[in-house]
Amino acid sequence: MHEFSICRNILAAVLEEYKALEPPAERLSRVRVVVGAMHQIVPDYLAHAYDILARDTVVAGSALDLQVQPVTGRCQSCKWEGEIQPPFFQCPSCDALTIEVLKGRELYLDCLEVDCDE
Amino acid sequence: MSSREIRIYRDLMGANEKWAAENRALLQTHGLTMLNLIGSPGAGKTALLESMVESLNKSLRFAVLEGDIETTRDAERLDKLDVAVSQLLSGGSCHLEAKLVNHALVDFPLEDLDLVFVENVGNMVCPAEFDIGEHAKIAVLSVTEGEDKPLKYPLLFREARAVVLTKTDLLPYLDFDLDACLANIAQVDASLPVFQVSAKSGMGVEGFVDWVLQVREGK
């Protein structure tokens, strides 16, 4: 249940970025967050935290779009590269247990979708 | 009304990372090593620390930051052994964040210490997500929990630099499959050293203390 902690960071970042928009936007409609599959984040809990923490802010009513980045790795023995399925960090090509994780640890605010008067 | 998409690319652990960096700088200034013990409630983290006090005292000066949701019981146990200890109450939070650790660190007489152990809140999930500026995370797993835990909580075992398998004195009474457990740990990270210890009998504790001293010396 660390989703509230993480969501607090999301909200703080979104509010700061949204307020700094030039020209200012009318409304925030969507927030896209990319999360690596290594993070043990439950999307439903995060959505719930988002609804609660966004109340009475400009973020309220916007949609949280969570994009999961699969885990990818490289085998240090045979140089195979590709998607892996945790918890099995084993090379599907040569069976070695020498997988270095390349992707899947991300957690970042990717983009904001806003409505503007034009 | 038109809609537009604005690319941001902003790291979301930034606030915690900033405090973690602050902790790292503080530790470096004082030549301190910090180790973060992570395991489920009842895994034997406090008992492991208790079992190490005597041999650690021979080589270095250390303190413990106890993370708990409630009560000062763990801190009281260590205080009885004359360990410098500070109790952090997370007040319901399932993990320690770098900022809270920083507040406790600055209250220690850092110039009189070589090593700080952080005993994180009992939990195998959330503490693995948060960098507190430590030199190494250590996964503490007891044999009463079952051999499948490394596969169920892979992030912890990927983040950890060592595993301490506790309560091994109970092995004769359990169906715990030690070989399967070691194979499961290797599936997640084959480079992890595993220390089999019994805090009760003291068996294996010295081996882990030696490893701690090696980390302390930057090996």
XYZ file of C-alpha atoms in Angstrom:
337
model
C 0.000 0.000 0.000
C 2.623 2.544 -1.030
C 0.310 3.782 -3.784
C -0.712 6.826 -1.746
C 2.925 7.860 -1.298
C 3.575 7.481 -5.007
C 0.331 9.236 -5.899
C 1.279 12.191 -3.739
C 4.410 12.541 -5.869
C 2.330 12.300 -9.040
C -0.044 15.026 -7.867
C 2.773 17.350 -6.797
C 4.503 16.964 -10.159
C 1.291 17.404 -12.160
C 0.260 20.529 -10.256
C 3.665 22.103 -10.708
C 3.845 21.304 -14.426
C 0.251 22.340 -15.064
C 0.626 25.710 -13.340
C 3.799 26.400 -15.325
C 2.102 25.858 -18.687
C 2.512 28.742 -21.089
C 0.028 29.666 -22.416
C -2.130 28.505 -19.497
C -4.618 25.742 -20.184
C -8.338 25.761 -19.454
C -8.636 22.272 -18.142
C -6.527 19.203 -17.442
C -8.113 16.197 -19.111
C -5.560 13.397 -18.880
C -2.359 12.532 -17.042
C -0.174 9.783 -18.415
C 2.230 8.032 -16.061
C 4.634 5.326 -17.207
C 5.376 2.667 -14.621
C 7.840 -0.167 -15.023
C 6.454 -3.618 -14.259
C 9.156 -4.132 -11.602
C 7.284 -1.677 -9.400
C 4.662 -3.481 -7.420
C 1.953 -0.911 -8.011
C -1.698 -1.940 -8.001
C -3.434 0.181 -10.678
C -6.807 0.171 -8.878
C -5.248 1.392 -5.614
C -3.373 4.095 -7.474
C -6.574 5.218 -9.254
C -8.367 5.340 -5.909
C -5.561 7.400 -4.340
C -5.622 9.701 -7.379
C -9.348 10.375 -7.026
C -8.982 11.208 -3.351
C -5.791 13.285 -3.510
C -6.938 15.248 -6.592
C -10.064 16.557 -4.851
C -10.320 20.351 -4.739
C -7.370 20.760 -7.095
C -7.240 21.458 -10.845
C -6.383 17.779 -11.279
C -9.848 16.686 -10.090
C -11.859 15.151 -12.913
C -8.856 14.326 -15.080
C -8.152 10.764 -16.118
C -5.071 8.944 -14.880
C -3.680 6.912 -17.749
C -1.223 4.357 -16.383
C 1.044 2.764 -18.980
C 2.954 -0.271 -17.871
C 6.442 -0.749 -19.273
C 7.264 -4.473 -19.441
C 10.527 -5.695 -17.957
C 13.299 -6.173 -20.496
C 16.770 -7.483 -19.934
C 20.072 -8.467 -21.487
C 21.878 -11.713 -20.830
C 25.426 -11.014 -19.785
C 26.489 -14.470 -20.984
C 25.004 -14.770 -24.490
C 23.953 -11.130 -25.090
C 20.293 -12.069 -25.701
C 17.962 -9.122 -25.267
C 14.230 -9.096 -24.816
C 11.231 -9.151 -22.530
C 11.441 -11.168 -19.334
C 8.711 -12.309 -16.992
C 9.547 -11.644 -13.334
C 10.219 -13.344 -11.013
C 12.178 -15.488 -13.473
C 15.330 -13.575 -14.304
C 16.680 -16.395 -16.406
C 17.869 -16.110 -19.995
C 15.325 -17.828 -22.294
C 18.075 -18.376 -24.833
C 20.956 -19.918 -22.849
C 19.291 -20.504 -19.410
C 22.014 -18.511 -17.631
C 21.003 -16.628 -14.482
C 22.869 -13.533 -15.577
C 20.111 -11.185 -16.672
C 20.747 -7.489 -16.372
C 17.512 -5.502 -16.213
C 17.271 -2.828 -18.934
C 13.701 -1.566 -18.590
C 10.937 -2.021 -16.065
C 12.165 0.241 -13.264
C 10.707 3.479 -14.668
C 8.258 5.679 -12.850
C 7.725 8.991 -14.564
C 5.149 11.548 -15.577
C 5.035 11.128 -19.344
C 2.563 13.749 -20.544
C -0.404 15.938 -19.752
C -3.391 16.360 -22.038
C -5.038 19.749 -21.634
C -7.939 21.689 -23.169
C -7.220 25.197 -24.332
C -9.314 28.109 -25.610
C -8.556 28.711 -29.212
C -11.806 24.547 -27.411
C -8.902 22.450 -28.589
C -6.888 19.875 -26.830
C -3.137 19.433 -26.794
C -0.705 16.944 -25.396
C 2.336 18.173 -23.505
C 5.307 15.869 -23.053
C 6.831 16.102 -19.592
C 9.199 13.173 -18.810
C 9.575 13.842 -15.121
C 10.777 11.286 -12.601
C 8.189 10.663 -9.908
C 10.409 9.450 -7.124
C 12.244 12.779 -7.271
C 11.230 14.035 -3.819
C 12.382 10.835 -2.112
C 15.512 10.706 -4.300
C 16.458 14.206 -3.173
C 16.358 13.149 0.485
C 18.153 9.892 -0.309
C 20.950 11.916 -1.929
C 21.026 14.136 1.138
C 21.430 11.042 3.335
C 24.207 9.686 1.135
C 26.061 13.007 1.407
C 25.614 13.029 5.181
C 26.911 9.454 5.480
C 29.880 10.252 3.274
C 30.789 13.346 5.270
C 30.974 11.249 8.433
C 32.482 8.165 6.810
C 29.428 6.118 7.773
C 27.936 2.985 6.259
C 24.162 2.449 6.332
C 22.463 -0.914 5.831
C 18.722 -1.348 5.349
C 17.190 -4.583 6.728
C 13.950 -5.526 4.981
C 11.722 -8.489 5.756
C 8.231 -9.435 6.785
C 6.861 -8.872 10.317
C 8.309 -11.573 12.547
C 11.126 -12.525 10.153
C 13.598 -12.027 12.991
C 15.159 -8.699 12.053
C 15.452 -7.441 15.636
C 16.658 -10.841 16.867
C 19.305 -10.829 14.123
C 20.525 -7.421 15.330
C 20.523 -8.625 18.936
C 22.609 -11.645 17.965
C 25.197 -9.430 16.231
C 25.739 -6.882 18.988
C 28.594 -8.630 20.729
C 30.722 -9.315 17.659
C 29.983 -5.965 15.998
C 31.025 -4.131 19.150
C 34.493 -5.678 18.801
C 35.089 -4.052 15.429
C 33.063 -0.863 15.137
C 30.644 1.602 16.625
C 27.104 1.203 15.385
C 23.581 2.451 15.924
C 20.139 1.209 14.903
C 17.201 3.101 13.423
C 14.112 1.104 14.254
C 11.187 1.560 11.878
C 7.803 0.478 13.164
C 4.199 1.453 12.658
C 3.588 1.561 16.413
C 5.303 0.891 19.780
C 8.911 1.302 20.919
C 9.296 -2.390 21.785
C 12.076 -3.178 19.306
C 14.053 -0.120 20.377
C 13.657 -1.158 24.020
C 15.026 -4.636 23.230
C 18.173 -3.147 21.696
C 18.493 -0.471 24.364
C 18.776 -3.278 26.926
C 21.936 -4.377 25.099
C 23.347 -0.823 25.235
C 22.909 -0.272 21.514
C 22.427 3.357 20.417
C 18.924 3.184 19.012
C 16.349 5.594 17.661
C 12.737 4.589 17.113
C 10.951 5.860 14.024
C 7.197 5.495 14.168
C 5.766 5.539 10.675
C 2.270 6.017 12.098
C 0.591 3.590 9.711
C 2.902 3.928 6.729
C 4.142 0.559 5.498
C 7.708 1.676 4.741
C 10.347 4.260 5.644
C 11.027 7.126 3.273
C 14.337 8.949 2.947
C 13.074 12.147 4.576
C 12.053 10.422 7.816
C 15.373 8.565 7.932
C 17.174 11.890 7.472
C 15.418 13.422 10.458
C 16.526 10.505 12.627
C 20.079 10.401 11.227
C 20.817 14.023 12.077
C 19.881 13.327 15.695
C 22.587 10.655 16.047
C 26.115 11.601 17.147
C 27.350 10.699 13.650
C 30.988 11.521 14.349
C 31.001 8.760 17.000
C 29.640 6.071 14.659
C 30.883 3.802 11.857
C 27.712 1.976 10.887
C 23.955 2.493 11.019
C 21.484 -0.342 10.624
C 17.994 0.625 9.571
C 15.393 -1.940 10.521
C 12.622 -1.120 8.084
C 8.902 -1.565 8.787
C 8.029 -5.273 8.570
C 6.960 -5.656 4.947
C 8.491 -7.301 1.867
C 6.804 -5.070 -0.705
C 6.906 -1.323 -0.078
C 10.328 -0.826 1.583
C 11.961 -2.351 -1.500
C 10.603 0.541 -3.589
C 12.193 3.327 -1.573
C 15.825 4.375 -1.687
C 16.753 5.810 1.716
C 20.367 6.513 0.779
C 21.641 3.206 2.185
C 24.777 1.418 0.977
C 22.924 -1.883 0.726
C 19.506 -3.374 1.233
C 19.479 -6.763 2.952
C 16.572 -9.160 2.584
C 15.748 -11.011 5.814
C 13.729 -14.164 5.251
C 12.848 -16.727 7.904
C 12.520 -20.428 7.188
C 9.024 -20.414 8.702
C 7.802 -18.184 5.857
C 8.241 -20.726 3.083
C 10.710 -21.266 0.273
C 8.625 -19.525 -2.391
C 8.956 -15.987 -1.025
C 11.825 -14.859 -3.286
C 9.594 -15.589 -6.286
C 6.613 -13.845 -4.725
C 8.534 -10.695 -3.803
C 11.077 -10.442 -6.616
C 11.705 -6.706 -6.343
C 13.113 -7.056 -2.823
C 15.444 -9.856 -3.893
C 16.554 -7.875 -6.969
C 17.242 -4.789 -4.872
C 19.011 -6.597 -2.028
C 22.756 -7.184 -1.965
C 22.501 -10.100 0.444
C 19.933 -12.451 1.947
C 19.884 -13.522 5.579
C 17.925 -16.723 6.052
C 16.904 -16.733 9.713
C 15.584 -19.245 12.271
C 17.556 -22.114 10.723
C 17.514 -23.892 14.115
C 13.875 -24.686 13.302
C 14.687 -26.526 10.055
C 14.433 -30.046 11.596
C 10.827 -29.312 12.565
C 9.644 -27.822 9.282
C 8.867 -28.989 5.761
C 10.894 -26.068 4.465
C 12.845 -27.079 1.342
C 16.181 -25.297 1.756
C 17.532 -26.258 -1.677
C 14.358 -25.008 -3.355
C 14.617 -21.749 -1.433
C 18.223 -21.227 -2.540
C 17.244 -22.057 -6.132
C 14.383 -19.550 -5.949
C 16.729 -16.847 -4.702
C 19.110 -17.646 -7.567
C 16.246 -17.400 -10.072
C 15.723 -13.805 -9.027
C 19.387 -12.894 -8.564
C 22.063 -15.564 -8.814
C 24.772 -13.225 -7.536
C 23.214 -12.792 -4.069
C 25.153 -14.197 -1.109
C 22.870 -16.081 1.295
C 23.706 -16.290 5.009
C 21.958 -19.048 6.930
C 21.730 -17.979 10.549
C 20.098 -18.811 13.828
C 19.934 -15.810 16.133
C 18.959 -18.220 18.893
C 21.982 -20.515 18.737
C 24.299 -17.968 17.131
C 25.036 -20.336 14.259
C 26.047 -18.516 11.064
C 25.909 -15.053 12.636
C 29.700 -14.580 12.377
C 29.599 -15.143 8.618
C 27.077 -12.382 8.181
C 29.014 -10.063 10.498
C 32.119 -10.654 8.336
C 30.141 -9.663 5.256
C 28.893 -6.506 6.993
C 32.482 -5.604 7.869
C 33.504 -6.144 4.241
C 30.737 -3.810 3.055
C 31.913 -1.340 5.657
C 35.383 -1.477 4.144
C 33.923 -0.899 0.715
C 34.674 -4.365 -0.630
